[in-house]
Amino acid sequence: MNSLERSCVRPMSWFKREIADGVTIVRILNTKLPRFENFWPIPRGTSYNFYVVRGSEKVALIDGADFRFSKEFFEALESVVDVKEIDYVVTQHTEPDHSGTLADVMKRASGAVLLGTRQALSIGEALADFPMDRAREVEDGEELDLGGKTLRFVISPMVHWPDTMLTYLREDSILFTCDLFGSHGASEKLFYDEAPSEFELVDYYASILMPYHAMAARAVAKVRELGPKIIAPSHGALHRKLDELLEMYERWTSWKPDKKALIVVGSQYENTARAAEAAAEGLREGGLEVITVDSAEVDPDDLLAHTLESAAILIAVATHNGHPFLGITFFLDLLKEYRPKNKVAAVLGSFGWGGGGTRAVKKELEALSIPVIDELTFKGKPREEVLARARELGKRLAEEALRVIGPS
Ligand code: FEO
């Protein structure tokens, strides 16, 4: 292929693959939008998966896509099935990234029945124009026979909204999970184990599901009971190495941290940053892996993912107009919404003339029930004595973090 031909090739916007006899995944690749939910940066893009299950008697569609990808959605769907032939449209979760195309499907498939939980139908009527005269609520454990393909609905509220359910295809042992086990990444690789670096699994969990960790843990326990062979989410990679995946999710949903420390730096003129480096040395001497991020440039989903995995959090904060540096204020806002557990913290920071930044951060962390082992505040540049105290603070923080982690 010469360069002219290459330049004429449009980037792939969707692909389809049969994952079992009569079961097709379609993945729409979103490389157009820079952010997910118009907030979370997605440098590798993201994707929407939907599934067509064809039994000997009936055809079901599981989930849809964001309405901004309607053209790709219908082009792809029509390549798998004549839309008029669809008998059931299963909505597992009505957030518009999955429900945005379903009202249109229901119009074109004039004989189809829409299936979802009571909450899904209620939310979908308001948010996605679901036709309620052709909608039917499903019960937990209810089964739908498509003719040699049986769908069992497993209601799992609050993963991520109250409307959520999973769908288990019994004969093929495939579990459709919508947001649960989802990942970002507009990848053409089907399975996570084919190219883990092309998918953002932890960022997705941390930014989307972490506030619902208890309900996600319940859902994971149900998944263990069902024992599927393949997990098929509605974002990103499919999974077939399920022991690893479930163990990872069990760690995350129970807030079991790794031997890691997160240092979030909010520094204007490098004085606070230099003290943070000394604290990082102490943390490393204490046996922790250290991740240092600049609060002015780190992506918020990365910040949440590092928070999830770290046992120790050190906030290095300059005072700005009598308040914590702005990037740190944003981090504290994230912590207030996501309420991390099993952490221990320390605070350090420089001030020029008034101070107050470290004190305010300590107070906020304690209000979130995150114990703060100490606060180190200094005026201006960190001299040798301050750097030694910062190193010592890092060491003590590592000791406390190892206690939180417990025996391995
Ligand atoms: Fe992917 Fe909560 O929707």
mmCIF file of C-alpha atoms and ligand atoms in Angstrom:
data_model
loop_
_atom_site.group_PDB
_atom_site.id
_atom_site.type_symbol
_atom_site.label_atom_id
_atom_site.label_comp_id
_atom_site.label_asym_id
_atom_site.label_seq_id
_atom_site.Cartn_x
_atom_site.Cartn_y
_atom_site.Cartn_z
ATOM 1 C CA MET A 1 0.000 0.000 0.000
ATOM 2 C CA ASN A 2 1.537 3.343 -0.999
ATOM 3 C CA SER A 3 1.265 6.513 1.052
ATOM 4 C CA LEU A 4 -1.586 7.880 -1.088
ATOM 5 C CA GLU A 5 -3.593 4.696 -0.602
ATOM 6 C CA ARG A 6 -2.823 4.734 3.122
ATOM 7 C CA SER A 7 -4.049 8.304 3.449
ATOM 8 C CA CYS A 8 -7.328 7.315 1.761
ATOM 9 C CA VAL A 9 -8.064 4.566 4.286
ATOM 10 C CA ARG A 10 -10.584 5.743 6.841
ATOM 11 C CA PRO A 11 -9.798 4.704 10.403
ATOM 12 C CA MET A 12 -11.995 1.793 11.403
ATOM 13 C CA SER A 13 -15.061 2.998 13.265
ATOM 14 C CA TRP A 14 -16.507 -0.387 14.218
ATOM 15 C CA PHE A 15 -15.945 -4.093 13.834
ATOM 16 C CA LYS A 16 -17.898 -7.248 14.489
ATOM 17 C CA ARG A 17 -16.856 -10.739 15.510
ATOM 18 C CA GLU A 18 -18.733 -13.949 16.239
ATOM 19 C CA ILE A 19 -17.783 -14.983 19.795
ATOM 20 C CA ALA A 20 -19.917 -18.145 19.838
ATOM 21 C CA ASP A 21 -22.239 -19.770 17.338
ATOM 22 C CA GLY A 22 -25.014 -17.200 16.756
ATOM 23 C CA VAL A 23 -23.518 -14.637 19.153
ATOM 24 C CA THR A 24 -21.969 -11.533 17.596
ATOM 25 C CA ILE A 25 -20.222 -8.644 19.273
ATOM 26 C CA VAL A 26 -20.133 -5.280 17.547
ATOM 27 C CA ARG A 27 -17.661 -2.761 18.927
ATOM 28 C CA ILE A 28 -18.018 0.882 17.984
ATOM 29 C CA LEU A 29 -14.701 2.651 18.320
ATOM 30 C CA ASN A 30 -14.923 6.153 19.683
ATOM 31 C CA THR A 31 -11.861 8.090 18.645
ATOM 32 C CA LYS A 32 -13.832 11.271 18.002
ATOM 33 C CA LEU A 33 -14.604 12.522 21.498
ATOM 34 C CA PRO A 34 -11.718 13.619 23.737
ATOM 35 C CA ARG A 35 -13.539 12.889 26.992
ATOM 36 C CA PHE A 36 -15.884 10.238 28.390
ATOM 37 C CA GLU A 37 -19.032 11.625 30.038
ATOM 38 C CA ASN A 38 -17.665 14.907 28.718
ATOM 39 C CA PHE A 39 -15.158 14.943 31.576
ATOM 40 C CA TRP A 40 -12.774 11.986 31.839
ATOM 41 C CA PRO A 41 -9.881 12.236 29.350
ATOM 42 C CA ILE A 42 -9.687 9.204 27.032
ATOM 43 C CA PRO A 43 -6.336 9.476 25.248
ATOM 44 C CA ARG A 44 -6.764 5.959 23.809
ATOM 45 C CA GLY A 45 -10.432 6.567 22.951
ATOM 46 C CA THR A 46 -13.216 4.370 24.222
ATOM 47 C CA SER A 47 -15.741 1.953 22.785
ATOM 48 C CA TYR A 48 -19.333 0.752 23.017
ATOM 49 C CA ASN A 49 -20.007 -2.960 22.619
ATOM 50 C CA PHE A 50 -23.394 -4.374 21.797
ATOM 51 C CA TYR A 51 -24.381 -7.959 21.121
ATOM 52 C CA VAL A 52 -26.756 -9.850 18.865
ATOM 53 C CA VAL A 53 -27.837 -13.294 20.077
ATOM 54 C CA ARG A 54 -29.613 -15.461 17.529
ATOM 55 C CA GLY A 55 -31.563 -18.487 18.718
ATOM 56 C CA SER A 56 -33.440 -20.901 16.478
ATOM 57 C CA GLU A 57 -36.693 -19.026 17.208
ATOM 58 C CA LYS A 58 -35.895 -15.479 18.270
ATOM 59 C CA VAL A 59 -33.240 -12.771 17.988
ATOM 60 C CA ALA A 60 -32.151 -10.487 20.839
ATOM 61 C CA LEU A 61 -30.098 -7.319 20.821
ATOM 62 C CA ILE A 62 -28.253 -6.559 24.071
ATOM 63 C CA ASP A 63 -27.509 -2.859 24.653
ATOM 64 C CA GLY A 64 -27.021 -0.014 22.187
ATOM 65 C CA ALA A 65 -24.664 2.918 21.870
ATOM 66 C CA ASP A 66 -24.272 6.645 22.365
ATOM 67 C CA PHE A 67 -26.666 8.471 19.983
ATOM 68 C CA ARG A 68 -23.694 10.396 18.543
ATOM 69 C CA PHE A 69 -22.647 7.091 16.964
ATOM 70 C CA SER A 70 -26.090 6.249 15.507
ATOM 71 C CA LYS A 71 -24.757 6.115 11.966
ATOM 72 C CA GLU A 72 -22.046 3.599 12.887
ATOM 73 C CA PHE A 73 -24.445 1.720 15.156
ATOM 74 C CA PHE A 74 -27.078 1.083 12.478
ATOM 75 C CA GLU A 75 -24.518 0.411 9.774
ATOM 76 C CA ALA A 76 -22.966 -2.240 12.025
ATOM 77 C CA LEU A 77 -26.258 -3.664 13.306
ATOM 78 C CA GLU A 78 -27.681 -4.017 9.798
ATOM 79 C CA SER A 79 -24.571 -5.964 8.806
ATOM 80 C CA VAL A 80 -25.399 -8.550 11.475
ATOM 81 C CA VAL A 81 -29.200 -8.725 11.355
ATOM 82 C CA ASP A 82 -32.132 -7.177 9.558
ATOM 83 C CA VAL A 83 -33.331 -4.830 12.317
ATOM 84 C CA LYS A 84 -36.958 -5.731 11.591
ATOM 85 C CA GLU A 85 -36.136 -9.318 12.641
ATOM 86 C CA ILE A 86 -35.151 -8.347 16.199
ATOM 87 C CA ASP A 87 -37.636 -9.777 18.697
ATOM 88 C CA TYR A 88 -36.128 -8.516 21.969
ATOM 89 C CA VAL A 89 -34.096 -5.456 22.864
ATOM 90 C CA VAL A 90 -32.382 -5.962 26.228
ATOM 91 C CA THR A 91 -31.361 -2.780 28.025
ATOM 92 C CA GLN A 92 -28.956 -3.619 30.849
ATOM 93 C CA HIS A 93 -28.400 -0.005 31.954
ATOM 94 C CA THR A 94 -29.986 3.142 30.574
ATOM 95 C CA GLU A 95 -27.152 5.637 30.721
ATOM 96 C CA PRO A 96 -27.174 7.289 27.280
ATOM 97 C CA ASP A 97 -23.874 5.703 26.225
ATOM 98 C CA HIS A 98 -25.825 2.412 25.966
ATOM 99 C CA SER A 99 -29.422 3.483 25.483
ATOM 100 C CA GLY A 100 -29.006 6.388 23.044
ATOM 101 C CA THR A 101 -29.834 4.322 19.954
ATOM 102 C CA LEU A 102 -32.496 2.010 21.388
ATOM 103 C CA ALA A 103 -35.636 4.102 20.785
ATOM 104 C CA ASP A 104 -34.690 4.176 17.115
ATOM 105 C CA VAL A 105 -34.156 0.402 17.114
ATOM 106 C CA MET A 106 -37.627 -0.045 18.628
ATOM 107 C CA LYS A 107 -39.127 2.144 15.866
ATOM 108 C CA ARG A 108 -37.467 0.123 13.124
ATOM 109 C CA ALA A 109 -38.146 -3.237 14.806
ATOM 110 C CA SER A 110 -41.853 -2.627 15.150
ATOM 111 C CA GLY A 111 -42.573 -6.063 16.635
ATOM 112 C CA ALA A 112 -39.790 -6.012 19.225
ATOM 113 C CA VAL A 113 -40.286 -6.077 22.988
ATOM 114 C CA LEU A 114 -37.989 -3.975 25.181
ATOM 115 C CA LEU A 115 -36.749 -5.781 28.312
ATOM 116 C CA GLY A 116 -35.183 -4.193 31.389
ATOM 117 C CA THR A 117 -35.472 -3.765 35.127
ATOM 118 C CA ARG A 118 -38.252 -1.595 36.542
ATOM 119 C CA GLN A 119 -35.740 1.206 37.128
ATOM 120 C CA ALA A 120 -34.321 0.862 33.615
ATOM 121 C CA LEU A 121 -37.714 1.275 32.028
ATOM 122 C CA SER A 122 -38.575 4.230 34.251
ATOM 123 C CA ILE A 123 -35.255 6.007 33.624
ATOM 124 C CA GLY A 124 -35.252 5.036 29.941
ATOM 125 C CA GLU A 125 -38.710 6.493 29.373
ATOM 126 C CA ALA A 126 -37.453 9.879 30.575
ATOM 127 C CA LEU A 127 -33.922 9.753 29.249
ATOM 128 C CA ALA A 128 -34.027 7.623 26.122
ATOM 129 C CA ASP A 129 -37.616 7.840 24.792
ATOM 130 C CA PHE A 130 -38.340 4.182 25.455
ATOM 131 C CA PRO A 131 -41.727 3.144 24.022
ATOM 132 C CA MET A 132 -43.465 1.983 27.198
ATOM 133 C CA ASP A 133 -46.298 0.240 25.358
ATOM 134 C CA ARG A 134 -43.776 -2.324 24.142
ATOM 135 C CA ALA A 135 -41.605 -2.490 27.269
ATOM 136 C CA ARG A 136 -41.638 -5.302 29.812
ATOM 137 C CA GLU A 137 -40.002 -5.446 33.227
ATOM 138 C CA VAL A 138 -37.893 -8.530 33.939
ATOM 139 C CA GLU A 139 -37.413 -10.223 37.314
ATOM 140 C CA ASP A 140 -34.151 -11.304 38.871
ATOM 141 C CA GLY A 141 -33.360 -14.837 37.684
ATOM 142 C CA GLU A 142 -35.970 -14.748 34.906
ATOM 143 C CA GLU A 143 -35.021 -16.687 31.791
ATOM 144 C CA LEU A 144 -35.815 -15.964 28.165
ATOM 145 C CA ASP A 145 -35.683 -18.805 25.645
ATOM 146 C CA LEU A 146 -34.615 -17.735 22.155
ATOM 147 C CA GLY A 147 -34.535 -21.333 20.913
ATOM 148 C CA GLY A 148 -31.385 -23.133 22.056
ATOM 149 C CA LYS A 149 -30.086 -19.871 23.555
ATOM 150 C CA THR A 150 -31.306 -18.964 27.028
ATOM 151 C CA LEU A 151 -30.786 -15.515 28.516
ATOM 152 C CA ARG A 152 -30.961 -15.281 32.313
ATOM 153 C CA PHE A 153 -31.298 -11.811 33.821
ATOM 154 C CA VAL A 154 -29.307 -11.093 36.970
ATOM 155 C CA ILE A 155 -30.399 -7.843 38.576
ATOM 156 C CA SER A 156 -27.395 -5.970 40.008
ATOM 157 C CA PRO A 157 -28.460 -2.473 41.051
ATOM 158 C CA MET A 158 -25.982 0.404 41.425
ATOM 159 C CA VAL A 159 -23.384 -0.979 39.056
ATOM 160 C CA HIS A 160 -23.405 1.831 37.935
ATOM 161 C CA TRP A 161 -26.987 3.126 38.242
ATOM 162 C CA PRO A 162 -29.949 1.629 40.135
ATOM 163 C CA ASP A 163 -31.288 0.178 36.873
ATOM 164 C CA THR A 164 -28.482 -2.253 36.155
ATOM 165 C CA MET A 165 -28.648 -5.941 35.334
ATOM 166 C CA LEU A 166 -26.302 -8.529 33.899
ATOM 167 C CA THR A 167 -27.384 -11.076 31.301
ATOM 168 C CA TYR A 168 -26.095 -14.644 31.288
ATOM 169 C CA LEU A 169 -26.210 -16.691 28.109
ATOM 170 C CA ARG A 170 -26.428 -20.133 29.642
ATOM 171 C CA GLU A 171 -25.555 -22.434 26.746
ATOM 172 C CA ASP A 172 -22.392 -20.522 25.794
ATOM 173 C CA SER A 173 -21.449 -19.465 29.341
ATOM 174 C CA ILE A 174 -21.101 -15.823 28.285
ATOM 175 C CA LEU A 175 -21.963 -13.127 30.812
ATOM 176 C CA PHE A 176 -22.868 -9.683 29.459
ATOM 177 C CA THR A 177 -22.008 -7.141 32.144
ATOM 178 C CA CYS A 178 -22.496 -3.640 30.688
ATOM 179 C CA ASP A 179 -20.313 -1.258 32.767
ATOM 180 C CA LEU A 180 -18.980 -3.914 35.150
ATOM 181 C CA PHE A 181 -15.477 -5.004 34.035
ATOM 182 C CA GLY A 182 -15.583 -2.306 31.330
ATOM 183 C CA SER A 183 -12.486 -0.543 30.046
ATOM 184 C CA HIS A 184 -11.605 2.420 27.863
ATOM 185 C CA GLY A 185 -9.545 2.133 24.704
ATOM 186 C CA ALA A 186 -10.663 2.181 21.060
ATOM 187 C CA SER A 187 -8.869 -1.096 20.440
ATOM 188 C CA GLU A 188 -9.468 -3.660 17.736
ATOM 189 C CA LYS A 189 -8.188 -6.397 20.053
ATOM 190 C CA LEU A 190 -11.094 -8.445 21.321
ATOM 191 C CA PHE A 191 -9.736 -9.809 24.608
ATOM 192 C CA TYR A 192 -7.941 -7.961 27.371
ATOM 193 C CA ASP A 193 -5.138 -10.551 27.564
ATOM 194 C CA GLU A 194 -4.264 -9.910 23.892
ATOM 195 C CA ALA A 195 -3.146 -6.325 24.593
ATOM 196 C CA PRO A 196 -3.622 -5.107 28.200
ATOM 197 C CA SER A 197 -1.836 -1.833 27.433
ATOM 198 C CA GLU A 198 -4.516 -0.883 24.873
ATOM 199 C CA PHE A 199 -7.231 -0.864 27.536
ATOM 200 C CA GLU A 200 -7.709 1.286 30.632
ATOM 201 C CA LEU A 201 -9.304 -1.087 33.098
ATOM 202 C CA VAL A 202 -8.364 0.420 36.444
ATOM 203 C CA ASP A 203 -9.018 4.016 35.295
ATOM 204 C CA TYR A 204 -12.473 2.921 34.178
ATOM 205 C CA TYR A 205 -13.261 1.200 37.491
ATOM 206 C CA ALA A 206 -11.868 4.082 39.554
ATOM 207 C CA SER A 207 -13.738 6.859 37.776
ATOM 208 C CA ILE A 208 -17.044 5.108 37.063
ATOM 209 C CA LEU A 209 -17.682 2.296 39.546
ATOM 210 C CA MET A 210 -15.587 3.094 42.622
ATOM 211 C CA PRO A 211 -18.336 5.048 44.440
ATOM 212 C CA TYR A 212 -20.484 1.885 44.146
ATOM 213 C CA HIS A 213 -17.781 -0.476 45.400
ATOM 214 C CA ALA A 214 -20.091 -2.358 47.791
ATOM 215 C CA MET A 215 -22.648 -3.121 45.075
ATOM 216 C CA ALA A 216 -19.876 -3.945 42.628
ATOM 217 C CA ALA A 217 -18.505 -6.428 45.206
ATOM 218 C CA ARG A 218 -21.937 -8.094 45.403
ATOM 219 C CA ALA A 219 -22.097 -8.301 41.638
ATOM 220 C CA VAL A 220 -18.620 -9.857 41.506
ATOM 221 C CA ALA A 221 -19.742 -12.481 44.052
ATOM 222 C CA LYS A 222 -22.707 -13.302 41.782
ATOM 223 C CA VAL A 223 -20.324 -13.616 38.841
ATOM 224 C CA ARG A 224 -18.243 -16.144 40.825
ATOM 225 C CA GLU A 225 -21.410 -18.160 41.506
ATOM 226 C CA LEU A 226 -22.394 -18.155 37.847
ATOM 227 C CA GLY A 227 -18.889 -19.155 36.736
ATOM 228 C CA PRO A 228 -18.989 -17.855 33.154
ATOM 229 C CA LYS A 229 -16.255 -18.678 30.646
ATOM 230 C CA ILE A 230 -16.349 -15.262 28.970
ATOM 231 C CA ILE A 231 -17.209 -11.851 30.378
ATOM 232 C CA ALA A 232 -18.538 -9.464 27.769
ATOM 233 C CA PRO A 233 -18.880 -5.856 28.977
ATOM 234 C CA SER A 234 -20.426 -3.028 26.960
ATOM 235 C CA HIS A 235 -17.170 -1.035 27.000
ATOM 236 C CA GLY A 236 -13.789 -2.244 25.830
ATOM 237 C CA ALA A 237 -12.162 -5.619 26.191
ATOM 238 C CA LEU A 238 -13.795 -8.994 26.668
ATOM 239 C CA HIS A 239 -12.279 -11.207 29.340
ATOM 240 C CA ARG A 240 -11.454 -14.915 29.366
ATOM 241 C CA LYS A 241 -8.763 -15.070 32.092
ATOM 242 C CA LEU A 242 -11.375 -14.707 34.740
ATOM 243 C CA ASP A 243 -9.496 -15.711 37.888
ATOM 244 C CA GLU A 244 -7.105 -12.779 37.418
ATOM 245 C CA LEU A 245 -9.924 -10.386 36.595
ATOM 246 C CA LEU A 246 -12.129 -11.382 39.513
ATOM 247 C CA GLU A 247 -9.236 -11.292 41.983
ATOM 248 C CA MET A 248 -8.343 -7.803 40.762
ATOM 249 C CA TYR A 249 -11.920 -6.609 41.126
ATOM 250 C CA GLU A 250 -12.179 -8.187 44.584
ATOM 251 C CA ARG A 251 -9.091 -6.244 45.663
ATOM 252 C CA TRP A 252 -10.467 -3.006 44.281
ATOM 253 C CA THR A 253 -14.013 -3.369 45.616
ATOM 254 C CA SER A 254 -12.706 -4.238 49.104
ATOM 255 C CA TRP A 255 -10.215 -1.328 49.024
ATOM 256 C CA LYS A 256 -7.196 -3.565 49.516
ATOM 257 C CA PRO A 257 -4.270 -1.292 48.630
ATOM 258 C CA ASP A 258 -0.944 -2.225 47.068
ATOM 259 C CA LYS A 259 2.449 -1.345 48.580
ATOM 260 C CA LYS A 260 2.255 2.039 46.917
ATOM 261 C CA ALA A 261 2.342 5.671 47.973
ATOM 262 C CA LEU A 262 0.762 8.473 46.009
ATOM 263 C CA ILE A 263 2.291 11.926 46.282
ATOM 264 C CA VAL A 264 0.087 14.676 44.895
ATOM 265 C CA VAL A 265 2.068 17.864 44.453
ATOM 266 C CA GLY A 266 0.587 21.344 44.333
ATOM 267 C CA SER A 267 3.643 23.569 44.115
ATOM 268 C CA GLN A 268 4.057 26.995 42.523
ATOM 269 C CA TYR A 269 7.810 27.663 42.754
ATOM 270 C CA GLU A 270 9.235 24.179 43.465
ATOM 271 C CA ASN A 271 9.764 24.698 47.201
ATOM 272 C CA THR A 272 6.923 22.354 48.157
ATOM 273 C CA ALA A 273 7.957 20.014 45.305
ATOM 274 C CA ARG A 274 11.523 19.738 46.688
ATOM 275 C CA ALA A 275 10.250 18.750 50.097
ATOM 276 C CA ALA A 276 7.961 16.214 48.397
ATOM 277 C CA GLU A 277 11.005 14.648 46.722
ATOM 278 C CA ALA A 278 12.670 14.228 50.105
ATOM 279 C CA ALA A 279 9.493 12.609 51.464
ATOM 280 C CA ALA A 280 9.477 10.296 48.442
ATOM 281 C CA GLU A 281 12.973 9.088 49.391
ATOM 282 C CA GLY A 282 11.706 8.278 52.877
ATOM 283 C CA LEU A 283 8.695 6.418 51.486
ATOM 284 C CA ARG A 284 10.942 4.346 49.223
ATOM 285 C CA GLU A 285 13.323 3.607 52.102
ATOM 286 C CA GLY A 286 10.244 2.464 53.982
ATOM 287 C CA GLY A 287 9.469 -0.109 51.275
ATOM 288 C CA LEU A 288 6.786 1.538 49.149
ATOM 289 C CA GLU A 289 6.640 2.186 45.441
ATOM 290 C CA VAL A 290 6.110 5.924 44.979
ATOM 291 C CA ILE A 291 3.941 7.569 42.329
ATOM 292 C CA THR A 292 4.355 11.334 42.196
ATOM 293 C CA VAL A 293 1.872 13.421 40.213
ATOM 294 C CA ASP A 294 1.603 17.144 39.593
ATOM 295 C CA SER A 295 -1.889 18.243 40.598
ATOM 296 C CA ALA A 296 -1.923 20.832 37.796
ATOM 297 C CA GLU A 297 -1.527 18.277 35.033
ATOM 298 C CA VAL A 298 -2.600 14.821 36.162
ATOM 299 C CA ASP A 299 -5.757 13.393 34.567
ATOM 300 C CA PRO A 300 -8.516 12.968 37.148
ATOM 301 C CA ASP A 301 -9.137 9.300 36.330
ATOM 302 C CA ASP A 302 -5.422 8.551 36.775
ATOM 303 C CA LEU A 303 -5.548 10.401 40.088
ATOM 304 C CA LEU A 304 -8.436 8.224 41.253
ATOM 305 C CA ALA A 305 -6.784 5.031 40.021
ATOM 306 C CA HIS A 306 -3.555 5.837 41.897
ATOM 307 C CA THR A 307 -5.599 6.700 44.982
ATOM 308 C CA LEU A 308 -7.389 3.362 44.772
ATOM 309 C CA GLU A 309 -4.161 1.384 44.599
ATOM 310 C CA SER A 310 -2.123 3.337 47.169
ATOM 311 C CA ALA A 311 -2.015 2.731 50.898
ATOM 312 C CA ALA A 312 -0.288 6.059 51.615
ATOM 313 C CA ILE A 313 -1.240 9.477 50.346
ATOM 314 C CA LEU A 314 1.101 12.382 50.802
ATOM 315 C CA ILE A 315 -0.265 15.768 49.860
ATOM 316 C CA ALA A 316 2.402 18.363 49.158
ATOM 317 C CA VAL A 317 0.597 21.662 49.108
ATOM 318 C CA ALA A 318 1.647 25.261 48.713
ATOM 319 C CA THR A 319 -0.566 27.933 50.207
ATOM 320 C CA HIS A 320 -2.338 30.023 47.580
ATOM 321 C CA ASN A 321 -4.316 33.114 48.648
ATOM 322 C CA GLY A 322 -4.600 31.573 52.111
ATOM 323 C CA HIS A 323 -6.031 28.315 50.705
ATOM 324 C CA PRO A 324 -4.578 25.048 49.473
ATOM 325 C CA PHE A 325 -3.109 25.275 45.966
ATOM 326 C CA LEU A 326 -5.921 24.957 43.411
ATOM 327 C CA GLY A 327 -4.952 21.548 42.033
ATOM 328 C CA ILE A 328 -5.043 20.140 45.561
ATOM 329 C CA THR A 329 -8.486 21.638 46.193
ATOM 330 C CA PHE A 330 -9.658 19.726 43.123
ATOM 331 C CA PHE A 331 -8.085 16.496 44.450
ATOM 332 C CA LEU A 332 -9.868 16.994 47.782
ATOM 333 C CA ASP A 333 -13.164 17.461 45.909
ATOM 334 C CA LEU A 334 -12.575 14.148 44.139
ATOM 335 C CA LEU A 335 -11.854 12.448 47.481
ATOM 336 C CA LYS A 336 -15.085 13.865 48.933
ATOM 337 C CA GLU A 337 -17.087 12.315 46.119
ATOM 338 C CA TYR A 338 -15.216 8.994 45.903
ATOM 339 C CA ARG A 339 -14.621 8.431 49.676
ATOM 340 C CA PRO A 340 -11.514 6.201 49.569
ATOM 341 C CA LYS A 341 -10.903 3.701 52.368
ATOM 342 C CA ASN A 342 -7.851 2.000 53.890
ATOM 343 C CA LYS A 343 -5.512 4.952 53.465
ATOM 344 C CA VAL A 344 -3.136 6.812 55.715
ATOM 345 C CA ALA A 345 -1.913 10.305 54.899
ATOM 346 C CA ALA A 346 0.582 13.046 55.629
ATOM 347 C CA VAL A 347 0.695 16.663 54.554
ATOM 348 C CA LEU A 348 3.579 19.002 53.906
ATOM 349 C CA GLY A 349 3.963 22.374 52.261
ATOM 350 C CA SER A 350 5.591 25.746 51.952
ATOM 351 C CA PHE A 351 4.086 29.180 52.422
ATOM 352 C CA GLY A 352 5.402 32.636 51.601
ATOM 353 C CA TRP A 353 3.673 34.989 54.023
ATOM 354 C CA GLY A 354 0.375 33.720 55.454
ATOM 355 C CA GLY A 355 0.156 29.927 55.442
ATOM 356 C CA GLY A 356 -2.952 27.867 56.070
ATOM 357 C CA GLY A 357 -2.765 25.423 53.125
ATOM 358 C CA THR A 358 -1.437 22.388 55.023
ATOM 359 C CA ARG A 359 -3.768 22.973 57.986
ATOM 360 C CA ALA A 360 -6.834 23.121 55.716
ATOM 361 C CA VAL A 361 -5.815 19.931 53.874
ATOM 362 C CA LYS A 362 -5.266 18.035 57.141
ATOM 363 C CA LYS A 363 -8.709 19.072 58.336
ATOM 364 C CA GLU A 364 -10.355 17.955 55.097
ATOM 365 C CA LEU A 365 -8.606 14.566 55.136
ATOM 366 C CA GLU A 366 -9.606 13.938 58.743
ATOM 367 C CA ALA A 367 -13.207 14.843 57.896
ATOM 368 C CA LEU A 368 -13.001 12.041 55.312
ATOM 369 C CA SER A 369 -11.791 9.629 58.042
ATOM 370 C CA ILE A 370 -8.344 9.421 56.462
ATOM 371 C CA PRO A 371 -5.871 9.518 59.364
ATOM 372 C CA VAL A 372 -3.116 12.118 58.976
ATOM 373 C CA ILE A 373 0.053 11.058 60.772
ATOM 374 C CA ASP A 374 1.664 14.502 60.672
ATOM 375 C CA GLU A 375 1.799 17.904 59.023
ATOM 376 C CA LEU A 376 5.050 19.620 58.065
ATOM 377 C CA THR A 377 4.779 23.313 57.289
ATOM 378 C CA PHE A 378 7.713 25.566 56.440
ATOM 379 C CA LYS A 379 8.266 29.102 55.285
ATOM 380 C CA GLY A 380 9.909 29.700 51.908
ATOM 381 C CA LYS A 381 12.615 27.347 50.667
ATOM 382 C CA PRO A 382 13.089 23.954 52.294
ATOM 383 C CA ARG A 383 16.492 24.064 54.028
ATOM 384 C CA GLU A 384 18.465 20.926 54.932
ATOM 385 C CA GLU A 385 16.699 20.585 58.262
ATOM 386 C CA VAL A 386 13.263 20.716 56.565
ATOM 387 C CA LEU A 387 14.353 18.185 53.935
ATOM 388 C CA ALA A 388 15.546 15.808 56.670
ATOM 389 C CA ARG A 389 12.184 16.144 58.436
ATOM 390 C CA ALA A 390 10.341 15.512 55.156
ATOM 391 C CA ARG A 391 12.418 12.341 54.588
ATOM 392 C CA GLU A 392 11.627 11.213 58.101
ATOM 393 C CA LEU A 393 7.924 11.973 57.548
ATOM 394 C CA GLY A 394 8.011 9.773 54.430
ATOM 395 C CA LYS A 395 9.559 6.906 56.408
ATOM 396 C CA ARG A 396 6.966 7.121 59.170
ATOM 397 C CA LEU A 397 4.166 7.281 56.603
ATOM 398 C CA ALA A 398 5.519 4.102 54.967
ATOM 399 C CA GLU A 399 5.518 2.316 58.348
ATOM 400 C CA GLU A 400 1.879 3.262 58.942
ATOM 401 C CA ALA A 401 0.924 2.279 55.375
ATOM 402 C CA LEU A 402 2.466 -1.175 55.824
ATOM 403 C CA ARG A 403 0.262 -1.603 58.896
ATOM 404 C CA VAL A 404 -2.805 -0.688 56.780
ATOM 405 C CA ILE A 405 -1.752 -3.196 54.097
ATOM 406 C CA GLY A 406 -1.225 -5.940 56.679
ATOM 407 C CA PRO A 407 0.654 -9.202 56.157
ATOM 408 C CA SER A 408 0.841 -10.277 52.510
HETATM 409 FE FE1 FEO B 1 -21.351 2.919 30.293
HETATM 410 FE FE2 FEO B 1 -22.864 3.829 33.169
HETATM 411 O O1 FEO B 1 -22.712 3.638 31.321
#
